[in-house]
mmCIF file of C-alpha atoms and ligand atoms in Angstrom:
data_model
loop_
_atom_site.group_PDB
_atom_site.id
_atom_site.type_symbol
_atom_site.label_atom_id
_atom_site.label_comp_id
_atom_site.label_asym_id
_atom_site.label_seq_id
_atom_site.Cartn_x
_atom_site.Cartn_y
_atom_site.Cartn_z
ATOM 1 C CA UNK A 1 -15.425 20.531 -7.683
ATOM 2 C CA UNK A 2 -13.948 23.630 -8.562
ATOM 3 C CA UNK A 3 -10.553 23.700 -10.760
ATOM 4 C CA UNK A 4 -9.260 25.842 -7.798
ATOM 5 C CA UNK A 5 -9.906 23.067 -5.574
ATOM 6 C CA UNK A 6 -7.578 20.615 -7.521
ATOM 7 C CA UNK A 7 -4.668 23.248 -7.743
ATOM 8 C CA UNK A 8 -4.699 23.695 -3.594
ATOM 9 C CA UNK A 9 -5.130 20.057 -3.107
ATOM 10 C CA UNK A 10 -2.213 18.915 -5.190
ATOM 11 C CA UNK A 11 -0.262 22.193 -4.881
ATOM 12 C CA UNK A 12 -0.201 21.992 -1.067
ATOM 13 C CA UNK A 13 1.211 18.364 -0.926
ATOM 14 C CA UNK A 14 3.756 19.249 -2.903
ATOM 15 C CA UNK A 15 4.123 22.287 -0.760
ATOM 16 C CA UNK A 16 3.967 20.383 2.609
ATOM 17 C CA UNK A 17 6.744 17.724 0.895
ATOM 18 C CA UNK A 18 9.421 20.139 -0.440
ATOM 19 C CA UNK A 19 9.648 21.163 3.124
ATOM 20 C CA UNK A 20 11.036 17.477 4.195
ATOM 21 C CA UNK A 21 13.715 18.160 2.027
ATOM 22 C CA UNK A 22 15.066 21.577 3.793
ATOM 23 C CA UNK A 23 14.119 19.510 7.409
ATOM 24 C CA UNK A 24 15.784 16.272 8.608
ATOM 25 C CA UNK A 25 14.344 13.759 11.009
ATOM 26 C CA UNK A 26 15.246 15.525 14.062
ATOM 27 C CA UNK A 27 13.343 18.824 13.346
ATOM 28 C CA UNK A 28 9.934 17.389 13.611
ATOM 29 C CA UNK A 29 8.938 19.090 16.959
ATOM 30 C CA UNK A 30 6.992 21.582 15.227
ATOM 31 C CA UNK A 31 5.487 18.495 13.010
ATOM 32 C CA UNK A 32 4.419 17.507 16.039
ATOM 33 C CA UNK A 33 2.357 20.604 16.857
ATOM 34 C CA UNK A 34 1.415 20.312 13.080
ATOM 35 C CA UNK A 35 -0.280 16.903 13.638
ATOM 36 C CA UNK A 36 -1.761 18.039 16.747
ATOM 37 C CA UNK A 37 -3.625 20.565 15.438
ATOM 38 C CA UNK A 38 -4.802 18.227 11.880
ATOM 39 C CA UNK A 39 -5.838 15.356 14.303
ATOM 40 C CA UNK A 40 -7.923 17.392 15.979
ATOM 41 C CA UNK A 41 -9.484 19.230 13.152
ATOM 42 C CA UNK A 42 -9.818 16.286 11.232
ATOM 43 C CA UNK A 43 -12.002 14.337 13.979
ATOM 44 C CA UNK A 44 -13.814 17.900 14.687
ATOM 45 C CA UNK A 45 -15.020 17.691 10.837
ATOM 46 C CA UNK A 46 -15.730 14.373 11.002
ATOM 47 C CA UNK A 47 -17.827 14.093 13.676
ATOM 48 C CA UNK A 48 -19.506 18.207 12.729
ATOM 49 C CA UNK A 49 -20.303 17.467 9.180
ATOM 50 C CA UNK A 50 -19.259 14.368 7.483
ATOM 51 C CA UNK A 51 -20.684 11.766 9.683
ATOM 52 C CA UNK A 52 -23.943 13.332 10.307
ATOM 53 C CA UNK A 53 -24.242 12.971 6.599
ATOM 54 C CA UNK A 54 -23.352 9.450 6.850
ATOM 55 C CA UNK A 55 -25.821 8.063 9.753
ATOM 56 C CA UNK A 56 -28.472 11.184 8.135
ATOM 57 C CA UNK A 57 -29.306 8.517 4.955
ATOM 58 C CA UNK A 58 -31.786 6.064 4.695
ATOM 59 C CA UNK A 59 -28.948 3.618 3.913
ATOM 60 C CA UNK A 60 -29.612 0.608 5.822
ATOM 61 C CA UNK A 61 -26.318 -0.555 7.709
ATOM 62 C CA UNK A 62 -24.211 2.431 6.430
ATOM 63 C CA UNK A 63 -21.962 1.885 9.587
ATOM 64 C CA UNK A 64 -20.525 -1.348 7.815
ATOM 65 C CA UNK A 65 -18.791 0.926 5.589
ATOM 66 C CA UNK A 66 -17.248 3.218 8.285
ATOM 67 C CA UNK A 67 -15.950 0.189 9.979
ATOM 68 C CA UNK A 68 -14.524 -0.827 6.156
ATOM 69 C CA UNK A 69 -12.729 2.390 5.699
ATOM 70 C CA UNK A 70 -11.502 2.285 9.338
ATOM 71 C CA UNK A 71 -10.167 -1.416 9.409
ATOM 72 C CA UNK A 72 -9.235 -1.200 5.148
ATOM 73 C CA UNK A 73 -6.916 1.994 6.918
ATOM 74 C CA UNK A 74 -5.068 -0.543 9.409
ATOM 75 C CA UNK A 75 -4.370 -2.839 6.395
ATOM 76 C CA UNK A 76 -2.913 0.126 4.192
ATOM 77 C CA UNK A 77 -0.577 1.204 6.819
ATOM 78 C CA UNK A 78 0.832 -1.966 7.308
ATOM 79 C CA UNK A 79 1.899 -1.258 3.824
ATOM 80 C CA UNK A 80 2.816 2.960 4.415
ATOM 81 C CA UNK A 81 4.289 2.400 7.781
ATOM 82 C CA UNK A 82 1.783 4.833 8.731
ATOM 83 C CA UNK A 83 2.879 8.346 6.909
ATOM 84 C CA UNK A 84 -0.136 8.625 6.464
ATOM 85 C CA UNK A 85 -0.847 9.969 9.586
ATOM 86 C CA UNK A 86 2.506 11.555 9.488
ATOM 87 C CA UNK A 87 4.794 9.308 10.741
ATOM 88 C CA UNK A 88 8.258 8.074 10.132
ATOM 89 C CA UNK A 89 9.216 4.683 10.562
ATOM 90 C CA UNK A 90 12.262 4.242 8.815
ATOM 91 C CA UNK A 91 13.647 0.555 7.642
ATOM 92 C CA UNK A 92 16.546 -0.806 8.826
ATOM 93 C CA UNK A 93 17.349 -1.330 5.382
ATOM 94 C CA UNK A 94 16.272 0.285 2.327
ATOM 95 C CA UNK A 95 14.837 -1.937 -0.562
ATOM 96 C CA UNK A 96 12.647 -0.872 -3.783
ATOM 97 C CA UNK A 97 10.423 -3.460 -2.442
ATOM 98 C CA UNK A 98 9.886 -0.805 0.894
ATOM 99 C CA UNK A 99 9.475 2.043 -1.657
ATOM 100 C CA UNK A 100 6.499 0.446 -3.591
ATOM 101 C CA UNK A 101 5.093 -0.811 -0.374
ATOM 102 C CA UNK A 102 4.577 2.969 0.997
ATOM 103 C CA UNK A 103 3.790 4.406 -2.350
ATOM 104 C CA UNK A 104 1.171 1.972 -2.565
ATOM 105 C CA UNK A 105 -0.269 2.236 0.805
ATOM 106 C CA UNK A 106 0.095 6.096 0.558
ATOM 107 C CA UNK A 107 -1.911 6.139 -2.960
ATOM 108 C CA UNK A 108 -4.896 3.894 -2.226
ATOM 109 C CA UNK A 109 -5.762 6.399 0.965
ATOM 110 C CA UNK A 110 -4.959 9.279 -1.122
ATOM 111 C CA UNK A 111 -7.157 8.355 -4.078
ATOM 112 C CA UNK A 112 -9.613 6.518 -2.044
ATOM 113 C CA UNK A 113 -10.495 10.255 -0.032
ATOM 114 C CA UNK A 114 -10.365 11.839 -3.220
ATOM 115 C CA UNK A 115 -13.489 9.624 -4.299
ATOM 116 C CA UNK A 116 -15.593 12.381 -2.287
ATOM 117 C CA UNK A 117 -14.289 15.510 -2.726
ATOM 118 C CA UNK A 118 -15.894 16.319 -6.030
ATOM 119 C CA UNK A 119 -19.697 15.550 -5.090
ATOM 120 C CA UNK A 120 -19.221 17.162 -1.551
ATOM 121 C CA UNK A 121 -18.977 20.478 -2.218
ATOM 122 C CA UNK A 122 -22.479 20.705 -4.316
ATOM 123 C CA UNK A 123 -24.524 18.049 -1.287
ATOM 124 C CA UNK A 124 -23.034 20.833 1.379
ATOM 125 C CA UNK A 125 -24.741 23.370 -0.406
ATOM 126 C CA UNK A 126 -27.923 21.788 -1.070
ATOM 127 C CA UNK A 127 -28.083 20.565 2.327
ATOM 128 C CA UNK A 128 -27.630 24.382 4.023
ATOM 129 C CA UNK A 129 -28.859 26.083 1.148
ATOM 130 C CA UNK A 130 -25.608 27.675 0.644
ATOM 131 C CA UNK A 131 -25.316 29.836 -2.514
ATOM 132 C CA UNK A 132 -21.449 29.000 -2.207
ATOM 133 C CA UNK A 133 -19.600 25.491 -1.212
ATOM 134 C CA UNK A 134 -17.765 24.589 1.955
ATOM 135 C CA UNK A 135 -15.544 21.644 1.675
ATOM 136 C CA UNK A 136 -15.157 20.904 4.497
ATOM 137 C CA UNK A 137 -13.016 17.295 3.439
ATOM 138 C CA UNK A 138 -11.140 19.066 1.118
ATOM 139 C CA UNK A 139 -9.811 21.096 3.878
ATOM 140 C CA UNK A 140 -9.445 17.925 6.213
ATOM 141 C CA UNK A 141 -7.309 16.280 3.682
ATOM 142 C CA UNK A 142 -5.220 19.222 2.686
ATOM 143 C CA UNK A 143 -4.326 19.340 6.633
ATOM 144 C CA UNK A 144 -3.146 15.704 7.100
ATOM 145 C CA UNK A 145 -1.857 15.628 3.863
ATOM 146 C CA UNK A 146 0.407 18.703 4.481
ATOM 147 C CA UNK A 147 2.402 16.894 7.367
ATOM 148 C CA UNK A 148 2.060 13.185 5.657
ATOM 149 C CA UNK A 149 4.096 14.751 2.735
ATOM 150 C CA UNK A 150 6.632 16.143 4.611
ATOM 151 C CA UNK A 151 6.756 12.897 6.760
ATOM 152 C CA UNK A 152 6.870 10.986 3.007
ATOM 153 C CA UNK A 153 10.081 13.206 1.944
ATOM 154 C CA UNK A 154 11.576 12.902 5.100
ATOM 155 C CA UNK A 155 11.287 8.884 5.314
ATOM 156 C CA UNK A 156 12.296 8.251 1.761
ATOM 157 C CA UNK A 157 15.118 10.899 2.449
ATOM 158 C CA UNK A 158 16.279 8.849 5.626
ATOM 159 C CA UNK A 159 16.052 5.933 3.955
ATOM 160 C CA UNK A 160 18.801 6.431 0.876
ATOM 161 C CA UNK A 161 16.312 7.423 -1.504
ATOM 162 C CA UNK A 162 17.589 9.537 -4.457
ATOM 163 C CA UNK A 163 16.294 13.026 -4.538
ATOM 164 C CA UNK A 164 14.806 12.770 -8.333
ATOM 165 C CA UNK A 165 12.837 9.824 -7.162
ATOM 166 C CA UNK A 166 11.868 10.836 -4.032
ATOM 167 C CA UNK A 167 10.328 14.464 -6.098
ATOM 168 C CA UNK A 168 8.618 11.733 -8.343
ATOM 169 C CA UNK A 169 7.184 9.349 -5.032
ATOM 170 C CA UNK A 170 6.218 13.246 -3.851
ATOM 171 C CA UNK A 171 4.450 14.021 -7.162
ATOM 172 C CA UNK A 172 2.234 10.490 -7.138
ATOM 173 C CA UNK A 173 1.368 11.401 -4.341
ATOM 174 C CA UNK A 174 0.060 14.494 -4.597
ATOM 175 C CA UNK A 175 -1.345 13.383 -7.566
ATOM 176 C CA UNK A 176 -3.692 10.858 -6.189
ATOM 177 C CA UNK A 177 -6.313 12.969 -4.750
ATOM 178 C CA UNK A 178 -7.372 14.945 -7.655
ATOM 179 C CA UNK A 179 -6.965 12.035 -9.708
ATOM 180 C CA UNK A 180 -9.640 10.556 -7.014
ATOM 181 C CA UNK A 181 -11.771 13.119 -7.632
ATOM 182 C CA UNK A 182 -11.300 13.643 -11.035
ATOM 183 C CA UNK A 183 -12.372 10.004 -11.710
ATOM 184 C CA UNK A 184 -15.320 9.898 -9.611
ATOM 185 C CA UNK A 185 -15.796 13.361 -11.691
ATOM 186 C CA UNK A 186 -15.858 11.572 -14.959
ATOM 187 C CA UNK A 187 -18.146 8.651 -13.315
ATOM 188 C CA UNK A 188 -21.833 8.915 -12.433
ATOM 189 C CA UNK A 189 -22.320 7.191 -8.895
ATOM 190 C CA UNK A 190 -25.533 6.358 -7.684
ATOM 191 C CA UNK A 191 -26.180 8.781 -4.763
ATOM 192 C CA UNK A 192 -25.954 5.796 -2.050
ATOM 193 C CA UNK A 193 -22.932 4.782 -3.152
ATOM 194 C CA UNK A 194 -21.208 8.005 -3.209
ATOM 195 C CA UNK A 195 -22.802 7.915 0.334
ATOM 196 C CA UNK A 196 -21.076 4.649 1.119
ATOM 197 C CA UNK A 197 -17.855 6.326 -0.311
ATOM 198 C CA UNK A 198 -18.110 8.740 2.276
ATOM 199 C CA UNK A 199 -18.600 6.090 5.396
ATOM 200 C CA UNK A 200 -15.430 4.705 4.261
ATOM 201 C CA UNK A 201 -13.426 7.635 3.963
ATOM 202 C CA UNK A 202 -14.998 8.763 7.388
ATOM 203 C CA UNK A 203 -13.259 5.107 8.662
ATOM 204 C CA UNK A 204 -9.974 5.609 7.492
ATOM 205 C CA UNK A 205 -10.072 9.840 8.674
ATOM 206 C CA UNK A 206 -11.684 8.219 12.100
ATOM 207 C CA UNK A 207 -8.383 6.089 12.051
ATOM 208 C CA UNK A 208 -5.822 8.568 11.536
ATOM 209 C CA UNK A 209 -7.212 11.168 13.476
ATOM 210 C CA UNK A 210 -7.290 9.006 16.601
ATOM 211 C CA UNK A 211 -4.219 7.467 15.870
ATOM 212 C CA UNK A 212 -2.472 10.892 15.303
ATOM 213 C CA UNK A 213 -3.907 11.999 18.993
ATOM 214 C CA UNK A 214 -3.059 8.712 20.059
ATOM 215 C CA UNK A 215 0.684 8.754 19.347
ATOM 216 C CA UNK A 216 0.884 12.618 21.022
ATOM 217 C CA UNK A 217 1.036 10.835 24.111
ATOM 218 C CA UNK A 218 4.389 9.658 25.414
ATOM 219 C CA UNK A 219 3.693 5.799 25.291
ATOM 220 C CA UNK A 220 1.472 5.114 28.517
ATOM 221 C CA UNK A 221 2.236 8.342 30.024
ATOM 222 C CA UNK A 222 -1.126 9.934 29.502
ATOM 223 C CA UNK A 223 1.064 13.325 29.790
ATOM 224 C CA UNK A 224 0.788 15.723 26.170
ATOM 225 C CA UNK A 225 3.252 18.320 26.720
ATOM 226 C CA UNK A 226 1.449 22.025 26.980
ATOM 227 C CA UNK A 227 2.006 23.102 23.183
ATOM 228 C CA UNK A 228 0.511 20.248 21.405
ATOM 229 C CA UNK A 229 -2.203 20.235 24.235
ATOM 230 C CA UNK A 230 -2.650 24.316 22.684
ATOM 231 C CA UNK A 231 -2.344 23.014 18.869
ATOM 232 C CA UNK A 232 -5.220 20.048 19.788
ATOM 233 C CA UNK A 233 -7.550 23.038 21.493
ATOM 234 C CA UNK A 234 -7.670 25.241 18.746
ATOM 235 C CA UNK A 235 -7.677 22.329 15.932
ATOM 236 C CA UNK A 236 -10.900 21.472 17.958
ATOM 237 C CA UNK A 237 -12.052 25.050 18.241
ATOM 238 C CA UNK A 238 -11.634 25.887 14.404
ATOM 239 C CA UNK A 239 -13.256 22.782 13.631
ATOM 240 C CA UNK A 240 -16.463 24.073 15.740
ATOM 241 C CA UNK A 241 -16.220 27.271 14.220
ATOM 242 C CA UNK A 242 -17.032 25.552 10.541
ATOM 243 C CA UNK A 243 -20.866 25.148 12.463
ATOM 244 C CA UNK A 244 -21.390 28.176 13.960
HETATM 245 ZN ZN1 ZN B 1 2.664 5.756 13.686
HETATM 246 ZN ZN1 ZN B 2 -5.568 11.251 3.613
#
């Protein structure tokens, strides 16, 4: 993966992040249309390019590990309270215990997708004989992890947080991705594991891109209000237009 790649990826969350500290917990209407749009885009890729991938090996049961990623994702945001999909549930209370909890949720999905990134880029390009990459998951994670920053800043913010600590919770955290793909760099995985890798983090993106569209909806109302209905459609569309 290129050194570019690493900048964006960890320059973005901190980008996305520093925002939740200008924003408070009642500005997140345009967060919403954020999400809207990543959601979208994020199951577009998923189903366009990264799970064709996955089902396209001669791995036998691959699915097991798309149901691991998906079902390790509900675990982690028991932990995260579910920023990752950029969400903020805020305690009642704040304890250093609640801190770790989220940091550690947040990290494992963070490094976890990472994993991927750095041997995607180079099977993209062998696959569609590409003389440059696409990466495509690179940009998938950038989007939800854009808004899950800025949902991270905003809950630790809410919840009496100091701001030094809450720059150094931002900074793991956009850490944790390149570090992913750093170590999986520095690593040589056999090619049907680094396929298995990529099942799992097609899971957990399966997860929070359906939970993400999921929560759009005004609990049983099955109404989304016209502008995140606009931000889904052309999440969608760009997603399509990564094919074409
Ligand atoms: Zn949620
Ligand atoms: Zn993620």
């Amino acid at each position: 993966m290129p050194i570019w790649q690493y900048i964006i990826l960890f320059l973005s969350v901190l980008f996305g992040g520093s925002l939740g500290f200008l924003f408070n917990k009642e500005s997140k209407n345009w967060l919403q249309l954020i999400l809207s749009f990543s959601g979208a885009y994020i199951l577009g890729i998923t189903v366009l390019h990264l799970m064709p991938w996955v089902f396209g090996s001669d791995i036998p049961n691959i699915g097991l590990w798309v149901i691991g990623g998906f079902f390790a994702q509900i675990f982690l945001e028991q932990l995260s309270v579910g920023v990752e999909h950029g969400h903020i549930h805020a305690p009642h209370k704040y304890t250093v215990g609640f801190v770790i909890s989220v940091m550690l949720g947040l990290s494992v999905h963070a490094f976890v997708e990472g994993i991927p990134l750095s041997y995607y880029g180079e099977h993209y390009m062998q696959e569609h004989g590409h003389s440059h990459t696409h990466n495509h998951l690179l940009y998938g994670i950038i989007l939800h992890h854009i808004p899950a920053a800025l949902a991270l800043v905003i809950l630790l913010k809410v919840s009496g947080v100091k701001k030094r600590v809450n720059w150094l919770c931002l900074s793991i955290f956009a850490a944790m991705s390149p570090l992913g793909a750093a170590a999986s760099n520095l690593t040589v995985i056999p090619a049907n594991i680094q396929t298995g890798i990529l099942a799992f983090a097609v899971g957990s993106l399966l997860h929070i891109a359906t939970v993400i569209l999921f929560e759009m909806d005004s609990p049983g109302h099955h109404k989304i209000p016209g502008r995140k209905l606009i931000a889904i459609t052309l999440g969608i569309g760009f997603s399509i237009l990564t094919i074409v």
